PDB file of C-alpha atoms in Angstrom:
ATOM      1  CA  UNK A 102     103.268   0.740 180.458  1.00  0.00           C
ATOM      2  CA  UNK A 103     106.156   1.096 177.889  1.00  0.00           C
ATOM      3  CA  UNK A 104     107.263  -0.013 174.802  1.00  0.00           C
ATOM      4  CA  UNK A 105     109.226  -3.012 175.722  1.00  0.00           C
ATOM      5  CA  UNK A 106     106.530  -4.584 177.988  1.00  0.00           C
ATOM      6  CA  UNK A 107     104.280  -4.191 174.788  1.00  0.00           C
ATOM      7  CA  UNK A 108     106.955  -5.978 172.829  1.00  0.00           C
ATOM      8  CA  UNK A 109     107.719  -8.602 175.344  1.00  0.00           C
ATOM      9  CA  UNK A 110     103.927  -9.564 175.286  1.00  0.00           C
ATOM     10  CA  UNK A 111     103.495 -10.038 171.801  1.00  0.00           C
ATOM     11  CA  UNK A 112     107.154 -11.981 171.896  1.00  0.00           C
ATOM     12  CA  UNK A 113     105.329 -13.832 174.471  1.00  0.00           C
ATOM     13  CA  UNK A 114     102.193 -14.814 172.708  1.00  0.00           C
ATOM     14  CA  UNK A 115     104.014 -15.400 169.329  1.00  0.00           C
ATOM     15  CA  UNK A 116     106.402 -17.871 170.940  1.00  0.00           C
ATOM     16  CA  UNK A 117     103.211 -19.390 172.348  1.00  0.00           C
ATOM     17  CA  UNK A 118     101.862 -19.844 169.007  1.00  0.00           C
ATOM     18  CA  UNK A 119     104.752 -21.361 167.987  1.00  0.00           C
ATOM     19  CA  UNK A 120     105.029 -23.950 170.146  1.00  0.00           C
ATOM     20  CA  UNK A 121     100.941 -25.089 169.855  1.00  0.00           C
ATOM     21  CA  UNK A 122      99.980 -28.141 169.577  1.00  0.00           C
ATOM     22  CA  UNK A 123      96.550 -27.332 167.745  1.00  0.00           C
ATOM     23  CA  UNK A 124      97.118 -24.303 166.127  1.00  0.00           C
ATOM     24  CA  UNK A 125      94.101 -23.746 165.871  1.00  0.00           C
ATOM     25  CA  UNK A 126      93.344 -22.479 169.873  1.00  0.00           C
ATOM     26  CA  UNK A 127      95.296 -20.841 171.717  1.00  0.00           C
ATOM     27  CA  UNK A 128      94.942 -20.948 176.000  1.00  0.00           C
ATOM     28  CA  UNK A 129      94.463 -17.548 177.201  1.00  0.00           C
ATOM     29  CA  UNK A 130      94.872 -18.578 180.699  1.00  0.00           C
ATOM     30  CA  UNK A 131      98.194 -20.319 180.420  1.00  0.00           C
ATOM     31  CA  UNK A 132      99.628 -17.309 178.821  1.00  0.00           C
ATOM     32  CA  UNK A 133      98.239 -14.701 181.045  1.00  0.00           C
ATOM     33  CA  UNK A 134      99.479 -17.317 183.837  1.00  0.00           C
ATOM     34  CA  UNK A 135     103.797 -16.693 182.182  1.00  0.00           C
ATOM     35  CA  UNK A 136     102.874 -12.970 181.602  1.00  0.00           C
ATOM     36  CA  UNK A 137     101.518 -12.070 184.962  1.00  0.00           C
ATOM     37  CA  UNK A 138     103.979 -13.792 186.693  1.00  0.00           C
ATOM     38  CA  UNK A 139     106.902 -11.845 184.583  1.00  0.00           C
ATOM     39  CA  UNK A 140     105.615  -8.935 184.940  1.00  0.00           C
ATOM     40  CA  UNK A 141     104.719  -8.787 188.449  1.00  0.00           C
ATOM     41  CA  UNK A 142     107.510 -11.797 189.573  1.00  0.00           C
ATOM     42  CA  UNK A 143     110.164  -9.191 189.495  1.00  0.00           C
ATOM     43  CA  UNK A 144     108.415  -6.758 192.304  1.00  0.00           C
ATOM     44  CA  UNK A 145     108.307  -8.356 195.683  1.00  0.00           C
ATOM     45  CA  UNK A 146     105.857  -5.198 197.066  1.00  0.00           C
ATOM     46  CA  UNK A 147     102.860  -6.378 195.193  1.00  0.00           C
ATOM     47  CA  UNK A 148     101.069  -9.571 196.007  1.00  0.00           C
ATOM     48  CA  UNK A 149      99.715 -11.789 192.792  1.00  0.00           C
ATOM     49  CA  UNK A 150      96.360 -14.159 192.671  1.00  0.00           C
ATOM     50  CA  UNK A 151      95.144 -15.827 189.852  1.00  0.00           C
ATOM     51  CA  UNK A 152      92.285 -17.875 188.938  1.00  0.00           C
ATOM     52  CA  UNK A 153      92.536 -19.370 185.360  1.00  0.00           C
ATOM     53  CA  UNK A 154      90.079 -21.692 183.954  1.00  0.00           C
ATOM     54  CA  UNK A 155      91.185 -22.635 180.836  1.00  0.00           C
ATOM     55  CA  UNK A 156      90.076 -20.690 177.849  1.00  0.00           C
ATOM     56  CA  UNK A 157      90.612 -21.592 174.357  1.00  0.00           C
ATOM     57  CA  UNK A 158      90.027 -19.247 171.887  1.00  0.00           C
ATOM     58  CA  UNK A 159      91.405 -19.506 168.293  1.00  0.00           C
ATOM     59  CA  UNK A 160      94.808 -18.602 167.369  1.00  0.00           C
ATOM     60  CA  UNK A 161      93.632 -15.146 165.566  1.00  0.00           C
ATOM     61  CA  UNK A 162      92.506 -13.888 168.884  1.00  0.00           C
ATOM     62  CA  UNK A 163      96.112 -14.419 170.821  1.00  0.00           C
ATOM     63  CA  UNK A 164      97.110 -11.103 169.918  1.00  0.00           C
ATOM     64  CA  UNK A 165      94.584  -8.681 170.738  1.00  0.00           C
ATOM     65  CA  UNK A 166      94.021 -10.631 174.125  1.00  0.00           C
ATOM     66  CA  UNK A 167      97.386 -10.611 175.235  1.00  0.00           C
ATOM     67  CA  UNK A 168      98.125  -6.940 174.642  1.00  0.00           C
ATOM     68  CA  UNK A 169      94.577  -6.419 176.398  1.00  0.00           C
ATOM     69  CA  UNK A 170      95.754  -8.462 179.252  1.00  0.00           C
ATOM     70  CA  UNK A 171      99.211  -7.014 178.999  1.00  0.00           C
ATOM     71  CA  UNK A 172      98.067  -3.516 179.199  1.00  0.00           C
ATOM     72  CA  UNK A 173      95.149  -4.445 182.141  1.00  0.00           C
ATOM     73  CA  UNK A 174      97.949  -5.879 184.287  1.00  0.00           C
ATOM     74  CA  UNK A 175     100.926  -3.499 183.392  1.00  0.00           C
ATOM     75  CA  UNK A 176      98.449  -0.270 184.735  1.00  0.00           C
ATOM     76  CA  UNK A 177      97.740  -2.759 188.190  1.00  0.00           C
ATOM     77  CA  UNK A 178     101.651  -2.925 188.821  1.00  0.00           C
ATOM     78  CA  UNK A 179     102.193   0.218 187.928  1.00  0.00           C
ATOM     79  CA  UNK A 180     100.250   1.552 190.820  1.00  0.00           C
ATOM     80  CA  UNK A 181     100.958  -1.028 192.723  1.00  0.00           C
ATOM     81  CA  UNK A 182     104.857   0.629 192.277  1.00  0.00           C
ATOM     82  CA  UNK A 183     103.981   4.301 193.155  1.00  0.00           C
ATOM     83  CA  UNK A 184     102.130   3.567 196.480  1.00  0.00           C
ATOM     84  CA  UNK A 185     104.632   1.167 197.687  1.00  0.00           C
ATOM     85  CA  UNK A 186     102.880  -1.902 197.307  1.00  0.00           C
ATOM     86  CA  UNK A 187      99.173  -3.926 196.475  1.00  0.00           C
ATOM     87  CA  UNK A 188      97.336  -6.881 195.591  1.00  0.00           C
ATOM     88  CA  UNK A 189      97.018  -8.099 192.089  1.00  0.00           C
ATOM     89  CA  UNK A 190      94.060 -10.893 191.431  1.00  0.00           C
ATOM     90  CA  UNK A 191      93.399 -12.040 187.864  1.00  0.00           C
ATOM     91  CA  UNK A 192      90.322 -14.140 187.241  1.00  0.00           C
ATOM     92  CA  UNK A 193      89.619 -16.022 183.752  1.00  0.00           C
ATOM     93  CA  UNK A 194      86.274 -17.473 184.156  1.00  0.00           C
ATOM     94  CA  UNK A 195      83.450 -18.882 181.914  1.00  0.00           C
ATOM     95  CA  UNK A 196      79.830 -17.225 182.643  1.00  0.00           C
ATOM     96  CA  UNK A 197      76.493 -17.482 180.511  1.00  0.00           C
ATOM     97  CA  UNK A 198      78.113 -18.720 177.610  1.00  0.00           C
ATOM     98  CA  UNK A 199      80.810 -15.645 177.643  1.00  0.00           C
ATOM     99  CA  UNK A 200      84.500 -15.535 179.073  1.00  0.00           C
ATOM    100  CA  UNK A 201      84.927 -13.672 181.254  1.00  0.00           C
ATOM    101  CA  UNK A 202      88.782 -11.716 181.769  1.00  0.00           C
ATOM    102  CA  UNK A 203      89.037  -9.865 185.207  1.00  0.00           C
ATOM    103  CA  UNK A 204      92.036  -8.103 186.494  1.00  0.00           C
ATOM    104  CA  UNK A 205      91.540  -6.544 190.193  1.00  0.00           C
ATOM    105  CA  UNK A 206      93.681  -4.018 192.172  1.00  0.00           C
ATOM    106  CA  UNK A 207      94.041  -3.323 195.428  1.00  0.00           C
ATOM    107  CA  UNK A 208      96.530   0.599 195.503  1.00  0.00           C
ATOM    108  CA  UNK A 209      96.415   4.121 195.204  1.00  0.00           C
ATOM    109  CA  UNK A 210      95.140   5.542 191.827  1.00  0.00           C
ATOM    110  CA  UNK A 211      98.021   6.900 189.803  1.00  0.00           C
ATOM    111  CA  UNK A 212      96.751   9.138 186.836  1.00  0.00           C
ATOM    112  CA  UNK A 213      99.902   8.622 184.314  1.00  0.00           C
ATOM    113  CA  UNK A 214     100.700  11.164 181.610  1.00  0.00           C
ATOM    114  CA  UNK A 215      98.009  12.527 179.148  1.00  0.00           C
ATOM    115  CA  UNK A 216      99.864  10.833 176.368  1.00  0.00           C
ATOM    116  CA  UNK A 217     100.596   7.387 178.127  1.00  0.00           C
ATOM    117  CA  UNK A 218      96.986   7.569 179.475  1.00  0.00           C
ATOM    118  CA  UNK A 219      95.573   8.353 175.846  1.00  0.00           C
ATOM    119  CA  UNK A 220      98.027   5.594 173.735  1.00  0.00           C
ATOM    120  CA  UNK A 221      96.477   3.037 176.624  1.00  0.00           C
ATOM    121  CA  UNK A 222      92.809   3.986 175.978  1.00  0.00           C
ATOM    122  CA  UNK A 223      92.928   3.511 172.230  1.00  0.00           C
ATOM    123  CA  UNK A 224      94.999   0.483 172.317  1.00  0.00           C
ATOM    124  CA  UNK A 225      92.585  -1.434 174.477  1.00  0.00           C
ATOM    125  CA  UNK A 226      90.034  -0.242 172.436  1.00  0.00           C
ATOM    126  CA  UNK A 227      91.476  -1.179 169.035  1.00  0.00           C
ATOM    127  CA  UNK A 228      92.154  -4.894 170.382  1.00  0.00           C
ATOM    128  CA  UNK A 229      88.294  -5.065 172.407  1.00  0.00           C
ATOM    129  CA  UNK A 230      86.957  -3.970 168.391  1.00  0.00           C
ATOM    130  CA  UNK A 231      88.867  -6.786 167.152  1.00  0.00           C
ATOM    131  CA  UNK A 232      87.277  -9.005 169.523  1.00  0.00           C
ATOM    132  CA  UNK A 233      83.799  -7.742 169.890  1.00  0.00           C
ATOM    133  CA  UNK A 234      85.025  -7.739 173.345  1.00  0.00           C
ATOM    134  CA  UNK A 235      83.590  -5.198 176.364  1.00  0.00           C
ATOM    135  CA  UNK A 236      85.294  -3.491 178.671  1.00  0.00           C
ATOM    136  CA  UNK A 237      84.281  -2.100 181.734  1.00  0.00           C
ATOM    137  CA  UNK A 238      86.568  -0.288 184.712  1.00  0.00           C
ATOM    138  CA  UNK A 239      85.203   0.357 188.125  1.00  0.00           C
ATOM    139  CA  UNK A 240      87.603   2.424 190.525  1.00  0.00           C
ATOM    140  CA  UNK A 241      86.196   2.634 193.987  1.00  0.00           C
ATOM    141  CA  UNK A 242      88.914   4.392 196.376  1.00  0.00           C
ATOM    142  CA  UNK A 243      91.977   1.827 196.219  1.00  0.00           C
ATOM    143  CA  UNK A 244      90.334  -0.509 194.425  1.00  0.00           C
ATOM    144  CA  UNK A 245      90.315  -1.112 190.535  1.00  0.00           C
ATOM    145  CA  UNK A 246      88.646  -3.912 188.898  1.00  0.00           C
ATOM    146  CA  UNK A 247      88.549  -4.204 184.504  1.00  0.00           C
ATOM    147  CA  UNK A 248      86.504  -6.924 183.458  1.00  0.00           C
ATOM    148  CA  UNK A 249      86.572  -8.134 179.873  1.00  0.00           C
ATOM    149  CA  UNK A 250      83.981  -9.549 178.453  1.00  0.00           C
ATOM    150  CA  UNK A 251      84.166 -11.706 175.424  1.00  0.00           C
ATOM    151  CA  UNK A 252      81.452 -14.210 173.529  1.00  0.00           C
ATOM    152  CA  UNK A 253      82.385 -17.759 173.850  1.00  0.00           C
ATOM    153  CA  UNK A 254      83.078 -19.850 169.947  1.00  0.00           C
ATOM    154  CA  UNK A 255      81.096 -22.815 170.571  1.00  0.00           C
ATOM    155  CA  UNK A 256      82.899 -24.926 168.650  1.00  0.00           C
ATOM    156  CA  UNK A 257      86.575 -23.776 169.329  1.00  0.00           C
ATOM    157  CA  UNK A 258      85.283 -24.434 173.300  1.00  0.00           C
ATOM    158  CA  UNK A 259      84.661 -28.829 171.897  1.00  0.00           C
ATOM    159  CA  UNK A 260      86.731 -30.851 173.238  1.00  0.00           C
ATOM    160  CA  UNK A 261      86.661 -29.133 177.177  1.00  0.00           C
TER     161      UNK A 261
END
């Protein structure tokens, strides 16, 4: 994942911002709905699902989601590059009063570079703090699923 995808997604989610209606929450799904689609639109080897149900968190959390996201779906084409191909799913789903974030892969494990690798780690851990989010990774042969876990605001959710 480089530099300029990093940049791109916080260009993406601040232009987002921008252009809200109630600044006040922000729709994870429709922006992980742009951003997956740039980043995997340009690679016709990999294969793309998603299942977004809307969720609205407040503006503060854009950020840190989006470079979670970002970072979750930049590793899944990444992999899906060095073995030739893949499947992509994203999920966004509501369950027992948390949201749910879920990026699956279907390729080849790649390890990338200590320092790449390392920069990764504490980056989505530095945005999960900020969100008293979880994360959990399963790898089971070509499969990779990271599912991000994050307590639903009650009354940012009023109004769905």
């Amino acid at each position: 994942m480089s530099v300029l995808n990093r940049i791109e997604a916080l260009s993406t989610v601040q232009r987002k911002l921008l252009t809200l209606d109630d600044i006040a929450r922000f729709d994870v799904a429709d922006f992980i709905r742009e951003l997956v689609t740039d980043l995997v639109g340009g690679v016709g080897r990999i294969q793309l699902t998603l299942d977004l149900a809307p969720l609205l968190v407040p503006a503060v959390k854009a950020t840190p989601l989006s470079l979670i996201v970002n970072e979750l779906v930049g590793d899944a084409v990444n992999r899906g590059l060095s073995d030739g191909g893949g499947a992509i799913h994203v999920d966004v789903k509501r369950m027992q009063g948390h949201f749910v974030i879920r990026v699956e892969d279907t390729s080849t494990p790649v390890q990338p570079d200590a320092e790449t690798a390392e920069f990764g780690r504490l980056l989505l851990e530095a945005s999960a703090r900020q969100l008293a989010a979880s994360i959990e990774r399963k790898v089971e042969g070509s499969r990779s699923v990271v599912e991000v876990t994050l307590l639903v605001d009650e009354h940012q959710e009023s109004g769905n």
